[in-house]
Short mmCIF file of C-alpha atoms in Angstrom, two decimals:
data_model
loop_
_atom_site.label_atom_id
_atom_site.label_comp_id
_atom_site.label_asym_id
_atom_site.label_seq_id
_atom_site.Cartn_x
_atom_site.Cartn_y
_atom_site.Cartn_z
CA MET A 1 -0.90 -11.28 6.11
CA TYR A 2 0.84 -8.30 7.63
CA GLN A 3 4.55 -8.21 6.86
CA ASN A 4 5.64 -5.11 8.72
CA GLU A 5 4.51 -4.47 12.27
CA LYS A 6 5.91 -0.92 12.25
CA GLU A 7 3.91 -0.03 9.15
CA LEU A 8 0.76 -1.49 10.68
CA THR A 9 1.39 0.49 13.86
CA ARG A 10 1.64 3.71 11.85
CA THR A 11 -1.60 2.86 10.04
CA ILE A 12 -3.46 2.20 13.28
CA LYS A 13 -2.00 5.37 14.77
CA ARG A 14 -3.50 7.41 11.94
CA THR A 15 -6.82 5.64 12.50
CA LEU A 16 -6.80 6.52 16.20
CA TYR A 17 -6.08 10.17 15.43
CA ALA A 18 -8.99 10.14 12.96
CA ARG A 19 -11.33 8.76 15.62
CA LEU A 20 -10.46 11.64 17.94
CA ALA A 21 -10.60 14.37 15.30
CA ASN A 22 -14.26 15.16 16.00
CA LEU A 23 -14.26 14.76 19.76
CA PHE A 24 -14.93 18.52 20.11
CA GLN A 25 -17.01 20.92 18.03
CA TRP A 26 -15.35 24.24 17.23
CA THR A 27 -16.39 27.63 15.99
CA LEU A 28 -13.15 29.10 14.67
CA PRO A 29 -12.29 32.36 12.89
CA GLY A 30 -11.83 32.56 9.14
CA GLU A 31 -11.31 29.29 7.31
CA ILE A 32 -9.29 27.49 9.97
CA PRO A 33 -10.20 23.77 9.84
CA ALA A 34 -11.12 22.32 13.22
CA GLU A 35 -9.66 18.95 12.22
CA PHE A 36 -6.19 20.49 11.76
CA VAL A 37 -6.40 22.21 15.14
CA GLU A 38 -7.40 18.98 16.86
CA TYR A 39 -4.66 17.01 15.10
CA GLU A 40 -2.01 19.51 16.18
CA LEU A 41 -3.27 19.60 19.75
CA LEU A 42 -3.36 15.80 20.02
CA LYS A 43 -0.14 15.05 18.15
CA ASN A 44 2.10 17.91 19.29
CA GLY A 45 0.32 19.07 22.44
CA PHE A 46 -0.08 22.66 21.22
CA CYS A 47 -1.12 24.73 18.21
CA GLY A 48 -0.33 28.31 17.16
CA PHE A 49 -2.61 30.97 15.69
CA PHE A 50 -1.79 34.31 14.09
CA GLU A 51 -3.07 36.78 11.51
CA LYS A 52 -1.45 37.64 8.18
CA ASP A 53 -2.78 39.92 5.45
CA GLY A 54 -6.11 40.17 7.25
CA LYS A 55 -6.60 36.39 7.42
CA GLN A 56 -6.43 34.09 10.42
CA PHE A 57 -4.29 30.97 10.32
CA ALA A 58 -3.46 27.97 12.51
CA VAL A 59 0.06 26.58 12.22
CA ARG A 60 2.29 23.90 13.66
CA VAL A 61 4.66 25.44 16.20
CA ASN A 62 7.59 24.50 18.40
CA PRO A 63 8.78 26.21 21.59
CA SER A 64 11.65 28.67 21.19
CA GLY A 65 13.82 30.81 23.43
CA GLU A 66 14.26 30.60 27.17
CA PRO A 67 11.39 29.30 29.32
CA ASN A 68 10.40 30.87 32.61
CA VAL A 69 11.20 29.50 36.04
CA TYR A 70 8.50 26.84 35.60
CA PHE A 71 9.86 25.79 32.18
CA ILE A 72 6.90 27.31 30.33
CA HIS A 73 7.53 28.92 26.94
CA ASP A 74 5.60 31.93 25.72
CA VAL A 75 7.42 32.21 22.38
CA TYR A 76 6.97 29.63 19.63
CA ILE A 77 8.36 29.39 16.10
CA TYR A 78 6.58 28.20 12.97
CA ALA A 79 7.78 27.23 9.50
CA ASN A 80 5.17 26.81 6.80
CA PRO A 81 5.83 26.31 3.06
CA ILE A 82 3.07 28.82 2.20
CA LEU A 83 3.12 31.25 5.11
CA GLY A 84 6.87 31.25 5.59
CA SER A 85 8.49 31.24 9.02
CA GLY A 86 8.30 33.44 12.08
CA THR A 87 7.63 33.57 15.80
CA ILE A 88 4.46 33.78 17.84
CA LYS A 89 4.39 35.27 21.32
CA ASP A 90 1.34 34.09 23.18
CA GLU A 91 -1.38 36.77 23.38
CA LYS A 92 1.01 39.35 21.88
CA THR A 93 1.63 38.48 18.23
CA GLY A 94 -0.61 35.43 18.22
CA VAL A 95 -2.17 32.76 20.38
CA ILE A 96 -0.89 29.40 21.63
CA GLY A 97 -3.36 26.70 22.67
CA TYR A 98 -2.71 23.46 24.56
CA ASN A 99 -4.32 20.03 24.49
CA ASP A 100 -4.41 19.49 28.26
CA PRO A 101 -2.95 21.11 31.40
CA LEU A 102 0.31 19.13 31.14
CA ALA A 103 0.89 19.77 27.43
CA LYS A 104 3.19 22.68 28.29
CA TRP A 105 5.71 20.12 29.53
CA THR A 106 4.82 16.73 28.03
CA ASN A 107 2.45 15.38 25.39
CA THR A 108 0.44 12.72 27.19
CA ALA A 109 -2.08 12.31 24.36
CA LYS A 110 0.57 11.31 21.83
CA THR A 111 2.02 8.82 24.31
CA ILE A 112 -1.38 7.20 24.85
CA ILE A 113 -2.09 6.98 21.12
CA GLU A 114 1.31 5.45 20.33
CA ARG A 115 0.97 2.92 23.16
CA TYR A 116 -2.45 1.69 22.05
CA ALA A 117 -1.41 1.67 18.39
CA ALA A 118 1.48 -0.67 19.23
CA LEU A 119 -0.76 -2.95 21.32
CA LEU A 120 -3.49 -3.07 18.68
CA ALA A 121 -0.93 -3.80 15.96
CA ALA A 122 0.38 -6.77 17.94
CA VAL A 123 -3.15 -8.11 18.42
CA GLU A 124 -4.06 -7.57 14.76
CA ILE A 125 -1.02 -9.52 13.58
CA SER A 126 -1.73 -12.35 16.02
CA LEU A 127 -5.37 -12.42 14.94
CA ASP A 128 -4.42 -12.45 11.28
CA ILE A 129 -2.06 -15.39 11.79
CA ALA A 130 -4.61 -17.26 13.90
CA ILE A 131 -7.34 -16.84 11.27
CA HIS A 132 -5.08 -18.26 8.57
CA ASN A 133 -4.01 -21.13 10.80
CA SER A 134 -7.64 -21.91 11.73
CA ARG A 135 -8.10 -23.38 8.25
CA LEU A 136 -6.10 -26.34 9.55
CA ALA A 137 -8.81 -28.32 11.34
CA PHE A 138 -6.49 -31.08 12.57
CA ILE A 139 -2.94 -32.36 12.34
CA ALA A 140 -2.18 -35.94 11.29
CA THR A 141 0.96 -37.93 12.01
CA GLY A 142 1.94 -41.18 10.29
CA ASP A 143 4.43 -43.92 11.01
CA THR A 144 5.55 -44.26 7.39
CA GLN A 145 5.92 -42.02 4.37
CA ARG A 146 3.38 -44.17 2.55
CA THR A 147 0.80 -43.41 5.23
CA ILE A 148 1.50 -39.69 5.05
CA ASN A 149 1.24 -39.68 1.24
CA SER A 150 -2.12 -41.46 1.37
CA TYR A 151 -3.43 -38.97 3.89
CA ARG A 152 -2.16 -36.05 1.80
CA GLU A 153 -3.95 -37.42 -1.29
CA MET A 154 -7.19 -37.75 0.66
CA VAL A 155 -7.00 -34.15 1.97
CA GLN A 156 -6.23 -32.85 -1.52
CA ALA A 157 -9.19 -34.72 -2.96
CA VAL A 158 -11.52 -33.23 -0.36
CA ASN A 159 -10.14 -29.75 -1.07
CA ASN A 160 -10.84 -30.29 -4.77
CA GLY A 161 -14.49 -30.93 -3.98
CA ASN A 162 -14.66 -34.70 -4.36
CA SER A 163 -17.65 -36.13 -2.55
CA GLY A 164 -15.88 -39.43 -1.87
CA TYR A 165 -12.41 -40.85 -1.82
CA CYS A 166 -10.99 -44.35 -1.39
CA VAL A 167 -7.87 -44.94 0.67
CA ASP A 168 -5.46 -47.82 1.05
CA SER A 169 -6.63 -49.54 4.20
CA GLU A 170 -3.17 -50.99 4.81
CA THR A 171 -1.67 -47.53 5.10
CA MET A 172 -4.59 -45.74 6.83
CA ILE A 173 -5.15 -48.14 9.71
CA ALA A 174 -5.77 -46.60 13.13
CA ASP A 175 -2.35 -47.43 14.48
CA GLY A 176 -0.59 -46.05 11.41
CA LEU A 177 -2.27 -42.62 11.37
CA LYS A 178 -2.94 -40.41 14.37
CA VAL A 179 -5.13 -37.30 14.12
CA LEU A 180 -4.78 -34.36 16.53
CA PRO A 181 -7.80 -32.00 16.40
CA THR A 182 -7.00 -28.27 16.50
CA VAL A 183 -10.39 -26.64 15.80
CA THR A 184 -11.53 -26.38 19.43
CA ALA A 185 -8.31 -24.80 20.62
CA GLY A 186 -8.15 -22.55 17.57
CA VAL A 187 -11.66 -21.16 18.03
CA ASP A 188 -10.98 -20.40 21.70
CA TYR A 189 -7.73 -18.64 20.78
CA LEU A 190 -9.50 -16.56 18.13
CA ARG A 191 -12.13 -15.56 20.67
CA GLN A 192 -9.47 -14.46 23.14
CA LEU A 193 -7.71 -12.36 20.50
CA ALA A 194 -10.99 -10.77 19.36
CA GLU A 195 -11.89 -9.93 22.97
CA SER A 196 -8.42 -8.47 23.54
CA ARG A 197 -8.81 -6.24 20.50
CA GLU A 198 -12.25 -5.07 21.64
CA TYR A 199 -10.94 -4.39 25.13
CA LEU A 200 -8.01 -2.32 23.82
CA GLN A 201 -10.24 -0.31 21.48
CA ASN A 202 -12.71 0.47 24.25
CA ALA A 203 -9.97 1.25 26.77
CA PHE A 204 -8.43 3.68 24.29
CA LEU A 205 -11.74 5.49 23.84
CA CYS A 206 -12.17 5.73 27.61
CA GLU A 207 -8.78 7.42 27.87
CA PHE A 208 -10.19 10.32 25.83
CA GLY A 209 -13.62 10.58 27.38
CA ILE A 210 -15.66 8.42 25.03
CA HIS A 211 -17.65 5.97 27.13
CA ALA A 212 -16.98 2.33 26.34
CA ASN A 213 -17.54 -0.77 28.42
CA THR A 214 -14.02 -2.13 28.94
CA THR A 215 -15.21 -5.20 30.85
CA LEU A 216 -16.45 -7.85 28.46
CA LYS A 217 -18.60 -9.86 30.90
CA ARG A 218 -20.55 -6.90 32.19
CA GLU A 219 -23.19 -8.96 34.02
CA ARG A 220 -20.50 -9.99 36.53
CA GLN A 221 -19.34 -6.48 37.33
CA LEU A 222 -19.93 -4.87 40.70
CA THR A 223 -21.93 -1.65 40.75
CA GLY A 224 -18.85 0.26 41.90
CA GLU A 225 -16.82 -1.05 38.95
CA ILE A 226 -19.46 0.11 36.46
CA GLU A 227 -19.73 3.56 38.07
CA MET A 228 -15.93 3.91 38.07
CA GLN A 229 -15.89 3.28 34.30
CA PHE A 230 -18.53 5.99 33.84
CA GLU A 231 -16.53 8.50 35.89
CA ARG A 232 -13.21 7.93 34.11
CA PRO A 233 -14.33 9.64 30.88
CA LEU A 234 -15.70 12.64 32.80
CA PHE A 235 -12.44 13.05 34.70
CA ASN A 236 -10.15 12.64 31.69
CA ILE A 237 -12.08 14.85 29.29
CA TRP A 238 -12.41 17.69 31.79
CA GLY A 239 -8.79 18.85 31.40
CA MET A 240 -8.95 18.75 27.59
CA LEU A 241 -12.20 20.68 27.50
CA LYS A 242 -10.91 23.26 29.98
CA GLU A 243 -7.80 24.00 27.90
CA ARG A 244 -9.85 24.31 24.73
CA GLU A 245 -12.22 26.75 26.39
CA LYS A 246 -9.22 28.83 27.45
CA LEU A 247 -8.00 28.74 23.85
CA ALA A 248 -11.41 29.80 22.52
CA GLU A 249 -11.46 32.78 24.91
CA LYS A 250 -7.96 33.87 23.87
CA LEU A 251 -8.85 33.56 20.16
CA THR A 252 -11.98 35.64 20.68
CA THR A 253 -10.00 38.37 22.43
CA PHE A 254 -7.08 38.37 19.99
CA PHE A 255 -8.98 38.20 16.69
CA GLY A 256 -12.13 40.01 17.82
CA VAL A 257 -14.22 37.19 16.37
CA PRO A 258 -16.47 34.95 18.50
CA CYS A 259 -14.88 31.53 19.00
CA SER A 260 -16.26 28.62 21.00
CA VAL A 261 -15.82 24.92 21.66
CA LYS A 262 -17.99 22.22 23.17
CA LEU A 263 -18.13 18.48 23.45
CA ASN A 264 -19.38 16.79 20.29
CA LEU A 265 -23.15 16.32 20.51
CA ILE A 266 -22.94 12.63 19.57
CA ILE A 267 -20.36 11.92 22.25
CA SER A 268 -22.33 13.90 24.80
CA GLN A 269 -25.54 11.97 24.05
CA SER A 270 -23.71 8.65 24.23
CA ASN A 271 -22.28 9.49 27.62
CA ASP A 272 -25.64 10.87 28.80
CA GLU A 273 -27.21 7.46 28.27
CA ASN A 274 -24.56 5.83 30.45
CA ASN A 275 -23.62 8.46 33.03
CA ASP A 276 -26.57 10.84 33.46
CA GLY A 277 -24.81 13.42 31.33
CA ILE A 278 -21.31 14.74 30.74
CA PRO A 279 -21.13 18.54 30.64
CA ASP A 280 -20.68 20.30 27.31
CA THR A 281 -18.56 22.96 29.02
CA VAL A 282 -16.44 23.12 32.13
CA GLN A 283 -18.87 25.61 33.69
CA ASP A 284 -21.61 22.96 33.57
CA ILE A 285 -19.73 20.66 35.97
CA PRO A 286 -21.67 20.79 39.28
CA GLU A 287 -19.85 21.79 42.43
CA GLN A 288 -20.05 19.67 45.55
CA SER A 289 -22.87 20.84 47.81
CA GLU A 290 -22.39 21.93 51.42
CA GLN A 291 -24.48 18.94 52.53
CA GLU A 292 -22.11 16.58 50.72
CA ASP A 293 -19.12 18.34 52.29
CA ASN A 294 -20.58 17.85 55.77
CA ALA A 295 -21.29 14.21 55.01
CA ASP A 296 -17.70 13.72 53.90
CA GLU A 297 -16.42 15.34 57.10
CA GLU A 298 -18.67 13.14 59.26
CA GLN A 299 -17.50 10.07 57.42
CA GLY A 300 -13.87 11.11 57.89
CA GLN A 301 -14.44 11.61 61.64
CA THR A 302 -16.06 8.21 61.94
CA VAL A 303 -13.12 6.55 60.26
CA THR A 304 -10.70 8.47 62.47
CA ASP A 305 -12.59 7.52 65.64
#
C-alpha cells in the first residue's frame, strides 16, 4: 500500500511529463536532445539556446532584469554545472522559446500536470485500499465471544485450504451469528474508482491535444458532445504548436542550421481517425471560407430578428 501521497504525486507527475515528452517531433541543431527541450518547455514554460565553442546547447533559464511595459522579459540567465553561468538575450546572444502563448507570464502546462497528478494520486490510493479491502467478502457479528471465536476458527480453516470444517452448532446458530455481505458493494466501488482513474487519464491527455474519449458510456453521448471532444485537442494543441514553430524559425535564423517541428506522427494518425485530421503545422489549419462567413452572418441576423 502507498504510505506517502506526496511521494506518489511526484511519481505520477514524472510519468505525466514522460507521456508528453514525444508529443512533438523536432529537428534540432547539434546534439540537443528534443526530450530535454520538451521537458523544459512543459515544466518551466520556456527554454534557452545559445552557442559556445562552436557547439549549440539548450539550457534551463530564468527571466532576469527589467521587463517591458507588458511584463515580457527578453533577457534570461542560466547556470549550468558544465557550461557555467551567463545571460541570454533573445535573438541577440541566443534564443528563448516558449511552451504556449501565455508562458511569458504563467506556466499553464505545469499547473495542469500538477493538478492531474494530485487527482490521480488520490484515486490510486483509494483504489489500492479498496482492492485490499475487497478480500473481505463479508463481515460477521456475534452475540458472544464464543460465537466470534468459532467463526474465526472456521474462516482460518478455509484460508488454510481445508475442504470441510465442523462448527459448534450451539454457538453458530442463526440468531447468534449475523453475516453482512460486502462483495457487491465492494465490486461497485472498485468499478467507480477504476472509471474515475480512466476518466482523469483521458481528460489529461485531451488537455494536451491527444484525443481520448473522456465519457465512459459513449453510446449515450449526443453528437454535439462527441464533436466537442474532438475539437478540444485541436484548439489546445494549436497554441503549443504555434510557439514551437516560432522557436524553430528563430533557431534556424540564429544558428544557420535548418530546424523544424511537427506533431508526432502517431498522435496525428490517432487524431485523424477520430477528427478527420489534426494539422501537423499551424499553416495547415484551414481558414473559414467566405460562404461560411456569410452563413454565420445570416444566422446572426435571424437570431437578432
